Every structure is written in C-alpha cells, then in structure tokens.
Amino acid sequence: ARDVEVQTPQFLTTQENMAEFFEEHYNRNSWILEQFGGRPICIVSAGIHDIYLPQITLGKFLDNVEFWLDLLMTPCGHIVWLQNTAPLRKDETDKSSSYPQTQKKVREWNQGVFERLNETQRLPKDRITVVDVFEASRTQPHADNIHLKPDWYKILGSFFRQVANRIDHCIESNFSSRLG
C-alpha cells in the first residue's frame, strides 16, 4: 500500500521516503558508487500485509506496486520484485484461521503483479526481474499464517548473496579479459 508509516516534511509516504533514502545514502555517496560500480540492485516486495487492509482491492494494490516500482527506478540500477510467499490458510473455506491472507488470494495478487508488469509501458521491463517464491514457500515451516520461520529467510538471503557473487565474478572476468 501507499502507506504513511514513515512521513517527513519532504514526503508523505513511506515509499517516497525509502526511494529518497536509497538515492541519498547510496547514489550520492561517491565511495559506495566506486566500490560497487553503480546503482544498487534493490530487492523489494509488498502485499502480504496489504491484503489485511479493509479497503484494499487488487486494482488499488497493483496501482501502488506500480507507483512504488516507478519511484525505485531512480535510485536502483535494477529491481528484483520478490513475489509473496504462501500463507498457511488455503482459501476462505479453510477454518484454521480467520486471516484474510489465503493461498488463493496471494496467488491472485502475485499473478496480478506479474500481469501488470508485463502490460505497463511506464516501467522498463529490462530493469525488473520477478522472482516467484510462492510454490517453494508452501511446504516450508511457518511461524504464523503469513510469516515463515527464520531458516527460510536465511536460505533466501544466501541465495541472493550467491547470485550477487556470481554476477560480481562475471563482471570481474569480463573486465580482466578486456584488459588482458
């Protein structure tokens, strides 16, 4: 959602403030730019808590995702959109909990994001990668209906660290071969 948890005199929404924070602390810092060779890869997600909001609709959520990703186009060199994980509750008939987050709804919202990103002309497709973790998360231990246990997050973080290291190695190899 376009939330107002973090407001400043400059911006009213958390998303605007985060985009400005990334720009200020990463892209206006010459040491960081020299060390990492450019704008950061931003790994972001939204939605699992938004489903709980009483007035939210899929359309409004998708508009908010597009707004958020558009804001990140400036501070981020590339954006990885991490699809939402599977909650424990399967659908509205599942009486194990009364939470509105269900596997059925999360699938619909994940699919909605995927379709919106493919349809929109506003966001450059070559700067956004979608990583769908829904199926992989279905059988993982949960701490509650929507949050997984810490091991899931450690494994996911390790996966992205390995990807980043391989990208870094490929860049170094390419650079060395051009010099040599």
mmCIF file with all atom_site columns, C-alpha atoms in Angstrom:
data_model
loop_
_atom_site.group_PDB
_atom_site.id
_atom_site.type_symbol
_atom_site.label_atom_id
_atom_site.label_alt_id
_atom_site.label_comp_id
_atom_site.label_asym_id
_atom_site.label_entity_id
_atom_site.label_seq_id
_atom_site.pdbx_PDB_ins_code
_atom_site.Cartn_x
_atom_site.Cartn_y
_atom_site.Cartn_z
_atom_site.occupancy
_atom_site.B_iso_or_equiv
_atom_site.pdbx_formal_charge
_atom_site.auth_seq_id
_atom_site.auth_comp_id
_atom_site.auth_asym_id
_atom_site.auth_atom_id
_atom_site.pdbx_PDB_model_num
ATOM 1   C CA . ALA A 1 1   ? 0.000   0.000   0.000   1.00 0.00 ? 1   ALA A CA 1
ATOM 2   C CA . ARG A 1 2   ? 0.990   3.618   -0.271  1.00 0.00 ? 2   ARG A CA 1
ATOM 3   C CA . ASP A 1 3   ? 1.424   3.794   3.442   1.00 0.00 ? 3   ASP A CA 1
ATOM 4   C CA . VAL A 1 4   ? 2.125   6.708   5.725   1.00 0.00 ? 4   VAL A CA 1
ATOM 5   C CA . GLU A 1 5   ? 4.126   4.921   8.424   1.00 0.00 ? 5   GLU A CA 1
ATOM 6   C CA . VAL A 1 6   ? 7.240   6.972   7.628   1.00 0.00 ? 6   VAL A CA 1
ATOM 7   C CA . GLN A 1 7   ? 6.459   10.604  6.874   1.00 0.00 ? 7   GLN A CA 1
ATOM 8   C CA . THR A 1 8   ? 8.852   13.517  6.604   1.00 0.00 ? 8   THR A CA 1
ATOM 9   C CA . PRO A 1 9   ? 8.434   17.204  5.766   1.00 0.00 ? 9   PRO A CA 1
ATOM 10  C CA . GLN A 1 10  ? 9.647   16.288  2.259   1.00 0.00 ? 10  GLN A CA 1
ATOM 11  C CA . PHE A 1 11  ? 7.423   13.244  1.505   1.00 0.00 ? 11  PHE A CA 1
ATOM 12  C CA . LEU A 1 12  ? 4.129   11.868  2.790   1.00 0.00 ? 12  LEU A CA 1
ATOM 13  C CA . THR A 1 13  ? 4.529   8.161   2.006   1.00 0.00 ? 13  THR A CA 1
ATOM 14  C CA . THR A 1 14  ? 6.938   5.521   3.257   1.00 0.00 ? 14  THR A CA 1
ATOM 15  C CA . GLN A 1 15  ? 7.677   4.537   -0.343  1.00 0.00 ? 15  GLN A CA 1
ATOM 16  C CA . GLU A 1 16  ? 8.743   8.075   -1.340  1.00 0.00 ? 16  GLU A CA 1
ATOM 17  C CA . ASN A 1 17  ? 10.918  8.350   1.760   1.00 0.00 ? 17  ASN A CA 1
ATOM 18  C CA . MET A 1 18  ? 12.577  4.986   1.113   1.00 0.00 ? 18  MET A CA 1
ATOM 19  C CA . ALA A 1 19  ? 13.339  5.885   -2.507  1.00 0.00 ? 19  ALA A CA 1
ATOM 20  C CA . GLU A 1 20  ? 14.878  9.168   -1.373  1.00 0.00 ? 20  GLU A CA 1
ATOM 21  C CA . PHE A 1 21  ? 16.849  7.369   1.359   1.00 0.00 ? 21  PHE A CA 1
ATOM 22  C CA . PHE A 1 22  ? 18.310  4.949   -1.215  1.00 0.00 ? 22  PHE A CA 1
ATOM 23  C CA . GLU A 1 23  ? 19.183  7.829   -3.526  1.00 0.00 ? 23  GLU A CA 1
ATOM 24  C CA . GLU A 1 24  ? 20.737  9.919   -0.760  1.00 0.00 ? 24  GLU A CA 1
ATOM 25  C CA . HIS A 1 25  ? 22.700  7.202   1.032   1.00 0.00 ? 25  HIS A CA 1
ATOM 26  C CA . TYR A 1 26  ? 23.765  5.014   -1.879  1.00 0.00 ? 26  TYR A CA 1
ATOM 27  C CA . ASN A 1 27  ? 23.823  7.065   -5.051  1.00 0.00 ? 27  ASN A CA 1
ATOM 28  C CA . ARG A 1 28  ? 25.100  10.371  -3.719  1.00 0.00 ? 28  ARG A CA 1
ATOM 29  C CA . ASN A 1 29  ? 27.953  8.658   -1.910  1.00 0.00 ? 29  ASN A CA 1
ATOM 30  C CA . SER A 1 30  ? 30.952  8.512   -4.247  1.00 0.00 ? 30  SER A CA 1
ATOM 31  C CA . TRP A 1 31  ? 32.749  5.876   -2.135  1.00 0.00 ? 31  TRP A CA 1
ATOM 32  C CA . ILE A 1 32  ? 29.811  3.443   -2.392  1.00 0.00 ? 32  ILE A CA 1
ATOM 33  C CA . LEU A 1 33  ? 29.437  4.100   -6.128  1.00 0.00 ? 33  LEU A CA 1
ATOM 34  C CA . GLU A 1 34  ? 33.157  3.410   -6.660  1.00 0.00 ? 34  GLU A CA 1
ATOM 35  C CA . GLN A 1 35  ? 33.086  0.250   -4.533  1.00 0.00 ? 35  GLN A CA 1
ATOM 36  C CA . PHE A 1 36  ? 30.027  -1.256  -6.147  1.00 0.00 ? 36  PHE A CA 1
ATOM 37  C CA . GLY A 1 37  ? 30.244  0.181   -9.647  1.00 0.00 ? 37  GLY A CA 1
ATOM 38  C CA . GLY A 1 38  ? 26.878  1.892   -9.819  1.00 0.00 ? 38  GLY A CA 1
ATOM 39  C CA . ARG A 1 39  ? 23.379  1.984   -8.522  1.00 0.00 ? 39  ARG A CA 1
ATOM 40  C CA . PRO A 1 40  ? 22.296  -0.900  -6.265  1.00 0.00 ? 40  PRO A CA 1
ATOM 41  C CA . ILE A 1 41  ? 20.126  -3.864  -7.084  1.00 0.00 ? 41  ILE A CA 1
ATOM 42  C CA . CYS A 1 42  ? 17.010  -3.389  -4.942  1.00 0.00 ? 42  CYS A CA 1
ATOM 43  C CA . ILE A 1 43  ? 15.130  -6.468  -3.760  1.00 0.00 ? 43  ILE A CA 1
ATOM 44  C CA . VAL A 1 44  ? 11.596  -5.469  -2.785  1.00 0.00 ? 44  VAL A CA 1
ATOM 45  C CA . SER A 1 45  ? 8.206   -6.958  -2.066  1.00 0.00 ? 45  SER A CA 1
ATOM 46  C CA . ALA A 1 46  ? 4.791   -5.863  -0.857  1.00 0.00 ? 46  ALA A CA 1
ATOM 47  C CA . GLY A 1 47  ? 1.335   -7.249  -0.473  1.00 0.00 ? 47  GLY A CA 1
ATOM 48  C CA . ILE A 1 48  ? 1.125   -9.892  2.210   1.00 0.00 ? 48  ILE A CA 1
ATOM 49  C CA . HIS A 1 49  ? 0.208   -7.314  4.872   1.00 0.00 ? 49  HIS A CA 1
ATOM 50  C CA . ASP A 1 50  ? -1.772  -5.161  2.403   1.00 0.00 ? 50  ASP A CA 1
ATOM 51  C CA . ILE A 1 51  ? -4.316  -7.964  1.971   1.00 0.00 ? 51  ILE A CA 1
ATOM 52  C CA . TYR A 1 52  ? -5.289  -7.324  5.598   1.00 0.00 ? 52  TYR A CA 1
ATOM 53  C CA . LEU A 1 53  ? -6.304  -3.697  4.896   1.00 0.00 ? 53  LEU A CA 1
ATOM 54  C CA . PRO A 1 54  ? -10.098 -3.401  4.913   1.00 0.00 ? 54  PRO A CA 1
ATOM 55  C CA . GLN A 1 55  ? -10.435 -1.042  1.918   1.00 0.00 ? 55  GLN A CA 1
ATOM 56  C CA . ILE A 1 56  ? -7.752  -2.563  -0.340  1.00 0.00 ? 56  ILE A CA 1
ATOM 57  C CA . THR A 1 57  ? -8.634  -4.033  -3.705  1.00 0.00 ? 57  THR A CA 1
ATOM 58  C CA . LEU A 1 58  ? -6.415  -5.861  -6.153  1.00 0.00 ? 58  LEU A CA 1
ATOM 59  C CA . GLY A 1 59  ? -6.587  -2.872  -8.527  1.00 0.00 ? 59  GLY A CA 1
ATOM 60  C CA . LYS A 1 60  ? -5.542  -0.409  -5.830  1.00 0.00 ? 60  LYS A CA 1
ATOM 61  C CA . PHE A 1 61  ? -2.733  -2.723  -4.733  1.00 0.00 ? 61  PHE A CA 1
ATOM 62  C CA . LEU A 1 62  ? -1.439  -3.026  -8.314  1.00 0.00 ? 62  LEU A CA 1
ATOM 63  C CA . ASP A 1 63  ? -1.519  0.762   -8.724  1.00 0.00 ? 63  ASP A CA 1
ATOM 64  C CA . ASN A 1 64  ? 0.504   1.044   -5.504  1.00 0.00 ? 64  ASN A CA 1
ATOM 65  C CA . VAL A 1 65  ? 3.043   -1.524  -6.715  1.00 0.00 ? 65  VAL A CA 1
ATOM 66  C CA . GLU A 1 66  ? 3.484   0.385   -9.965  1.00 0.00 ? 66  GLU A CA 1
ATOM 67  C CA . PHE A 1 67  ? 3.863   3.648   -8.005  1.00 0.00 ? 67  PHE A CA 1
ATOM 68  C CA . TRP A 1 68  ? 6.492   2.033   -5.720  1.00 0.00 ? 68  TRP A CA 1
ATOM 69  C CA . LEU A 1 69  ? 8.484   0.495   -8.561  1.00 0.00 ? 69  LEU A CA 1
ATOM 70  C CA . ASP A 1 70  ? 8.375   3.752   -10.533 1.00 0.00 ? 70  ASP A CA 1
ATOM 71  C CA . LEU A 1 71  ? 9.851   5.557   -7.517  1.00 0.00 ? 71  LEU A CA 1
ATOM 72  C CA . LEU A 1 72  ? 12.644  2.965   -7.324  1.00 0.00 ? 72  LEU A CA 1
ATOM 73  C CA . MET A 1 73  ? 13.658  3.428   -10.975 1.00 0.00 ? 73  MET A CA 1
ATOM 74  C CA . THR A 1 74  ? 15.832  6.406   -9.991  1.00 0.00 ? 74  THR A CA 1
ATOM 75  C CA . PRO A 1 75  ? 17.798  5.035   -7.029  1.00 0.00 ? 75  PRO A CA 1
ATOM 76  C CA . CYS A 1 76  ? 18.001  1.394   -8.173  1.00 0.00 ? 76  CYS A CA 1
ATOM 77  C CA . GLY A 1 77  ? 20.091  0.093   -11.044 1.00 0.00 ? 77  GLY A CA 1
ATOM 78  C CA . HIS A 1 78  ? 17.873  -2.987  -11.181 1.00 0.00 ? 78  HIS A CA 1
ATOM 79  C CA . ILE A 1 79  ? 14.840  -4.113  -9.194  1.00 0.00 ? 79  ILE A CA 1
ATOM 80  C CA . VAL A 1 80  ? 14.119  -7.651  -8.102  1.00 0.00 ? 80  VAL A CA 1
ATOM 81  C CA . TRP A 1 81  ? 10.423  -7.994  -7.255  1.00 0.00 ? 81  TRP A CA 1
ATOM 82  C CA . LEU A 1 82  ? 10.027  -10.832 -4.799  1.00 0.00 ? 82  LEU A CA 1
ATOM 83  C CA . GLN A 1 83  ? 6.557   -12.340 -5.105  1.00 0.00 ? 83  GLN A CA 1
ATOM 84  C CA . ASN A 1 84  ? 4.718   -13.076 -1.868  1.00 0.00 ? 84  ASN A CA 1
ATOM 85  C CA . THR A 1 85  ? 5.150   -16.346 -0.039  1.00 0.00 ? 85  THR A CA 1
ATOM 86  C CA . ALA A 1 86  ? 2.277   -18.753 0.546   1.00 0.00 ? 86  ALA A CA 1
ATOM 87  C CA . PRO A 1 87  ? 0.312   -18.304 3.756   1.00 0.00 ? 87  PRO A CA 1
ATOM 88  C CA . LEU A 1 88  ? -0.853  -21.373 5.648   1.00 0.00 ? 88  LEU A CA 1
ATOM 89  C CA . ARG A 1 89  ? -4.554  -20.717 5.076   1.00 0.00 ? 89  ARG A CA 1
ATOM 90  C CA . LYS A 1 90  ? -5.590  -22.214 1.706   1.00 0.00 ? 90  LYS A CA 1
ATOM 91  C CA . ASP A 1 91  ? -8.831  -20.351 0.951   1.00 0.00 ? 91  ASP A CA 1
ATOM 92  C CA . GLU A 1 92  ? -11.904 -18.838 2.590   1.00 0.00 ? 92  GLU A CA 1
ATOM 93  C CA . THR A 1 93  ? -13.322 -22.293 3.425   1.00 0.00 ? 93  THR A CA 1
ATOM 94  C CA . ASP A 1 94  ? -10.206 -23.139 5.464   1.00 0.00 ? 94  ASP A CA 1
ATOM 95  C CA . LYS A 1 95  ? -11.304 -22.553 9.069   1.00 0.00 ? 95  LYS A CA 1
ATOM 96  C CA . SER A 1 96  ? -7.806  -22.970 10.555  1.00 0.00 ? 96  SER A CA 1
ATOM 97  C CA . SER A 1 97  ? -7.692  -19.171 10.931  1.00 0.00 ? 97  SER A CA 1
ATOM 98  C CA . SER A 1 98  ? -9.754  -16.126 10.082  1.00 0.00 ? 98  SER A CA 1
ATOM 99  C CA . TYR A 1 99  ? -6.934  -14.129 8.488   1.00 0.00 ? 99  TYR A CA 1
ATOM 100 C CA . PRO A 1 100 ? -7.759  -12.727 5.041   1.00 0.00 ? 100 PRO A CA 1
ATOM 101 C CA . GLN A 1 101 ? -4.408  -13.840 3.627   1.00 0.00 ? 101 GLN A CA 1
ATOM 102 C CA . THR A 1 102 ? -5.059  -17.115 1.838   1.00 0.00 ? 102 THR A CA 1
ATOM 103 C CA . GLN A 1 103 ? -3.060  -19.062 -0.709  1.00 0.00 ? 103 GLN A CA 1
ATOM 104 C CA . LYS A 1 104 ? -5.825  -18.413 -3.231  1.00 0.00 ? 104 LYS A CA 1
ATOM 105 C CA . LYS A 1 105 ? -5.746  -14.633 -2.728  1.00 0.00 ? 105 LYS A CA 1
ATOM 106 C CA . VAL A 1 106 ? -1.943  -14.411 -2.651  1.00 0.00 ? 106 VAL A CA 1
ATOM 107 C CA . ARG A 1 107 ? -1.775  -16.368 -5.929  1.00 0.00 ? 107 ARG A CA 1
ATOM 108 C CA . GLU A 1 108 ? -4.239  -13.897 -7.482  1.00 0.00 ? 108 GLU A CA 1
ATOM 109 C CA . TRP A 1 109 ? -2.267  -10.904 -6.252  1.00 0.00 ? 109 TRP A CA 1
ATOM 110 C CA . ASN A 1 110 ? 1.067   -12.388 -7.373  1.00 0.00 ? 110 ASN A CA 1
ATOM 111 C CA . GLN A 1 111 ? -0.418  -13.082 -10.803 1.00 0.00 ? 111 GLN A CA 1
ATOM 112 C CA . GLY A 1 112 ? -1.826  -9.549  -10.885 1.00 0.00 ? 112 GLY A CA 1
ATOM 113 C CA . VAL A 1 113 ? 1.626   -8.067  -10.278 1.00 0.00 ? 113 VAL A CA 1
ATOM 114 C CA . PHE A 1 114 ? 3.162   -10.274 -12.966 1.00 0.00 ? 114 PHE A CA 1
ATOM 115 C CA . GLU A 1 115 ? 0.497   -9.246  -15.487 1.00 0.00 ? 115 GLU A CA 1
ATOM 116 C CA . ARG A 1 116 ? 0.731   -5.554  -14.585 1.00 0.00 ? 116 ARG A CA 1
ATOM 117 C CA . LEU A 1 117 ? 4.493   -5.559  -15.042 1.00 0.00 ? 117 LEU A CA 1
ATOM 118 C CA . ASN A 1 118 ? 4.101   -7.184  -18.457 1.00 0.00 ? 118 ASN A CA 1
ATOM 119 C CA . GLU A 1 119 ? 1.388   -4.751  -19.559 1.00 0.00 ? 119 GLU A CA 1
ATOM 120 C CA . THR A 1 120 ? 2.641   -1.413  -18.274 1.00 0.00 ? 120 THR A CA 1
ATOM 121 C CA . GLN A 1 121 ? 4.598   0.920   -20.536 1.00 0.00 ? 121 GLN A CA 1
ATOM 122 C CA . ARG A 1 122 ? 5.636   3.041   -17.567 1.00 0.00 ? 122 ARG A CA 1
ATOM 123 C CA . LEU A 1 123 ? 8.270   0.648   -16.203 1.00 0.00 ? 123 LEU A CA 1
ATOM 124 C CA . PRO A 1 124 ? 11.213  -0.629  -18.260 1.00 0.00 ? 124 PRO A CA 1
ATOM 125 C CA . LYS A 1 125 ? 10.996  -4.427  -18.375 1.00 0.00 ? 125 LYS A CA 1
ATOM 126 C CA . ASP A 1 126 ? 14.756  -4.841  -18.698 1.00 0.00 ? 126 ASP A CA 1
ATOM 127 C CA . ARG A 1 127 ? 15.254  -3.315  -15.231 1.00 0.00 ? 127 ARG A CA 1
ATOM 128 C CA . ILE A 1 128 ? 12.828  -5.515  -13.275 1.00 0.00 ? 128 ILE A CA 1
ATOM 129 C CA . THR A 1 129 ? 13.182  -9.206  -12.506 1.00 0.00 ? 129 THR A CA 1
ATOM 130 C CA . VAL A 1 130 ? 10.344  -11.110 -10.853 1.00 0.00 ? 130 VAL A CA 1
ATOM 131 C CA . VAL A 1 131 ? 11.273  -13.957 -8.511  1.00 0.00 ? 131 VAL A CA 1
ATOM 132 C CA . ASP A 1 132 ? 8.324   -16.166 -7.629  1.00 0.00 ? 132 ASP A CA 1
ATOM 133 C CA . VAL A 1 133 ? 8.847   -17.899 -4.280  1.00 0.00 ? 133 VAL A CA 1
ATOM 134 C CA . PHE A 1 134 ? 5.217   -18.882 -3.696  1.00 0.00 ? 134 PHE A CA 1
ATOM 135 C CA . GLU A 1 135 ? 5.473   -22.603 -4.555  1.00 0.00 ? 135 GLU A CA 1
ATOM 136 C CA . ALA A 1 136 ? 8.827   -23.010 -2.835  1.00 0.00 ? 136 ALA A CA 1
ATOM 137 C CA . SER A 1 137 ? 7.406   -21.498 0.358   1.00 0.00 ? 137 SER A CA 1
ATOM 138 C CA . ARG A 1 138 ? 4.245   -23.630 0.540   1.00 0.00 ? 138 ARG A CA 1
ATOM 139 C CA . THR A 1 139 ? 5.898   -26.558 2.287   1.00 0.00 ? 139 THR A CA 1
ATOM 140 C CA . GLN A 1 140 ? 8.281   -24.536 4.458   1.00 0.00 ? 140 GLN A CA 1
ATOM 141 C CA . PRO A 1 141 ? 7.689   -24.228 8.217   1.00 0.00 ? 141 PRO A CA 1
ATOM 142 C CA . HIS A 1 142 ? 5.664   -21.149 9.140   1.00 0.00 ? 142 HIS A CA 1
ATOM 143 C CA . ALA A 1 143 ? 5.918   -19.058 12.296  1.00 0.00 ? 143 ALA A CA 1
ATOM 144 C CA . ASP A 1 144 ? 2.292   -17.973 11.792  1.00 0.00 ? 144 ASP A CA 1
ATOM 145 C CA . ASN A 1 145 ? -0.172  -17.692 8.910   1.00 0.00 ? 145 ASN A CA 1
ATOM 146 C CA . ILE A 1 146 ? 1.995   -15.377 6.772   1.00 0.00 ? 146 ILE A CA 1
ATOM 147 C CA . HIS A 1 147 ? 5.500   -15.403 8.217   1.00 0.00 ? 147 HIS A CA 1
ATOM 148 C CA . LEU A 1 148 ? 7.895   -18.245 7.673   1.00 0.00 ? 148 LEU A CA 1
ATOM 149 C CA . LYS A 1 149 ? 10.442  -19.437 10.203  1.00 0.00 ? 149 LYS A CA 1
ATOM 150 C CA . PRO A 1 150 ? 13.891  -17.778 10.204  1.00 0.00 ? 150 PRO A CA 1
ATOM 151 C CA . ASP A 1 151 ? 15.584  -20.559 8.198   1.00 0.00 ? 151 ASP A CA 1
ATOM 152 C CA . TRP A 1 152 ? 13.517  -19.624 5.120   1.00 0.00 ? 152 TRP A CA 1
ATOM 153 C CA . TYR A 1 153 ? 14.818  -16.053 5.215   1.00 0.00 ? 153 TYR A CA 1
ATOM 154 C CA . LYS A 1 154 ? 18.392  -17.216 5.793   1.00 0.00 ? 154 LYS A CA 1
ATOM 155 C CA . ILE A 1 155 ? 18.198  -19.540 2.768   1.00 0.00 ? 155 ILE A CA 1
ATOM 156 C CA . LEU A 1 156 ? 16.646  -16.822 0.610   1.00 0.00 ? 156 LEU A CA 1
ATOM 157 C CA . GLY A 1 157 ? 19.296  -14.307 1.686   1.00 0.00 ? 157 GLY A CA 1
ATOM 158 C CA . SER A 1 158 ? 22.034  -16.847 0.971   1.00 0.00 ? 158 SER A CA 1
ATOM 159 C CA . PHE A 1 159 ? 20.565  -17.472 -2.490  1.00 0.00 ? 159 PHE A CA 1
ATOM 160 C CA . PHE A 1 160 ? 20.654  -13.758 -3.358  1.00 0.00 ? 160 PHE A CA 1
ATOM 161 C CA . ARG A 1 161 ? 24.184  -13.433 -1.952  1.00 0.00 ? 161 ARG A CA 1
ATOM 162 C CA . GLN A 1 162 ? 25.312  -16.309 -4.205  1.00 0.00 ? 162 GLN A CA 1
ATOM 163 C CA . VAL A 1 163 ? 23.666  -14.675 -7.226  1.00 0.00 ? 163 VAL A CA 1
ATOM 164 C CA . ALA A 1 164 ? 25.362  -11.364 -6.409  1.00 0.00 ? 164 ALA A CA 1
ATOM 165 C CA . ASN A 1 165 ? 28.756  -13.066 -6.024  1.00 0.00 ? 165 ASN A CA 1
ATOM 166 C CA . ARG A 1 166 ? 28.368  -14.805 -9.409  1.00 0.00 ? 166 ARG A CA 1
ATOM 167 C CA . ILE A 1 167 ? 27.384  -11.558 -11.085 1.00 0.00 ? 167 ILE A CA 1
ATOM 168 C CA . ASP A 1 168 ? 30.367  -9.842  -9.479  1.00 0.00 ? 168 ASP A CA 1
ATOM 169 C CA . HIS A 1 169 ? 32.672  -12.680 -10.634 1.00 0.00 ? 169 HIS A CA 1
ATOM 170 C CA . CYS A 1 170 ? 31.318  -12.450 -14.197 1.00 0.00 ? 170 CYS A CA 1
ATOM 171 C CA . ILE A 1 171 ? 31.861  -8.690  -14.266 1.00 0.00 ? 171 ILE A CA 1
ATOM 172 C CA . GLU A 1 172 ? 35.431  -9.075  -12.962 1.00 0.00 ? 172 GLU A CA 1
ATOM 173 C CA . SER A 1 173 ? 36.162  -11.837 -15.511 1.00 0.00 ? 173 SER A CA 1
ATOM 174 C CA . ASN A 1 174 ? 34.792  -9.733  -18.358 1.00 0.00 ? 174 ASN A CA 1
ATOM 175 C CA . PHE A 1 175 ? 36.783  -6.710  -17.223 1.00 0.00 ? 175 PHE A CA 1
ATOM 176 C CA . SER A 1 176 ? 40.017  -8.732  -16.834 1.00 0.00 ? 176 SER A CA 1
ATOM 177 C CA . SER A 1 177 ? 39.641  -10.352 -20.259 1.00 0.00 ? 177 SER A CA 1
ATOM 178 C CA . ARG A 1 178 ? 39.253  -6.932  -21.892 1.00 0.00 ? 178 ARG A CA 1
ATOM 179 C CA . LEU A 1 179 ? 42.448  -5.710  -20.271 1.00 0.00 ? 179 LEU A CA 1
ATOM 180 C CA . GLY A 1 180 ? 44.464  -8.831  -20.972 1.00 0.00 ? 180 GLY A CA 1
#
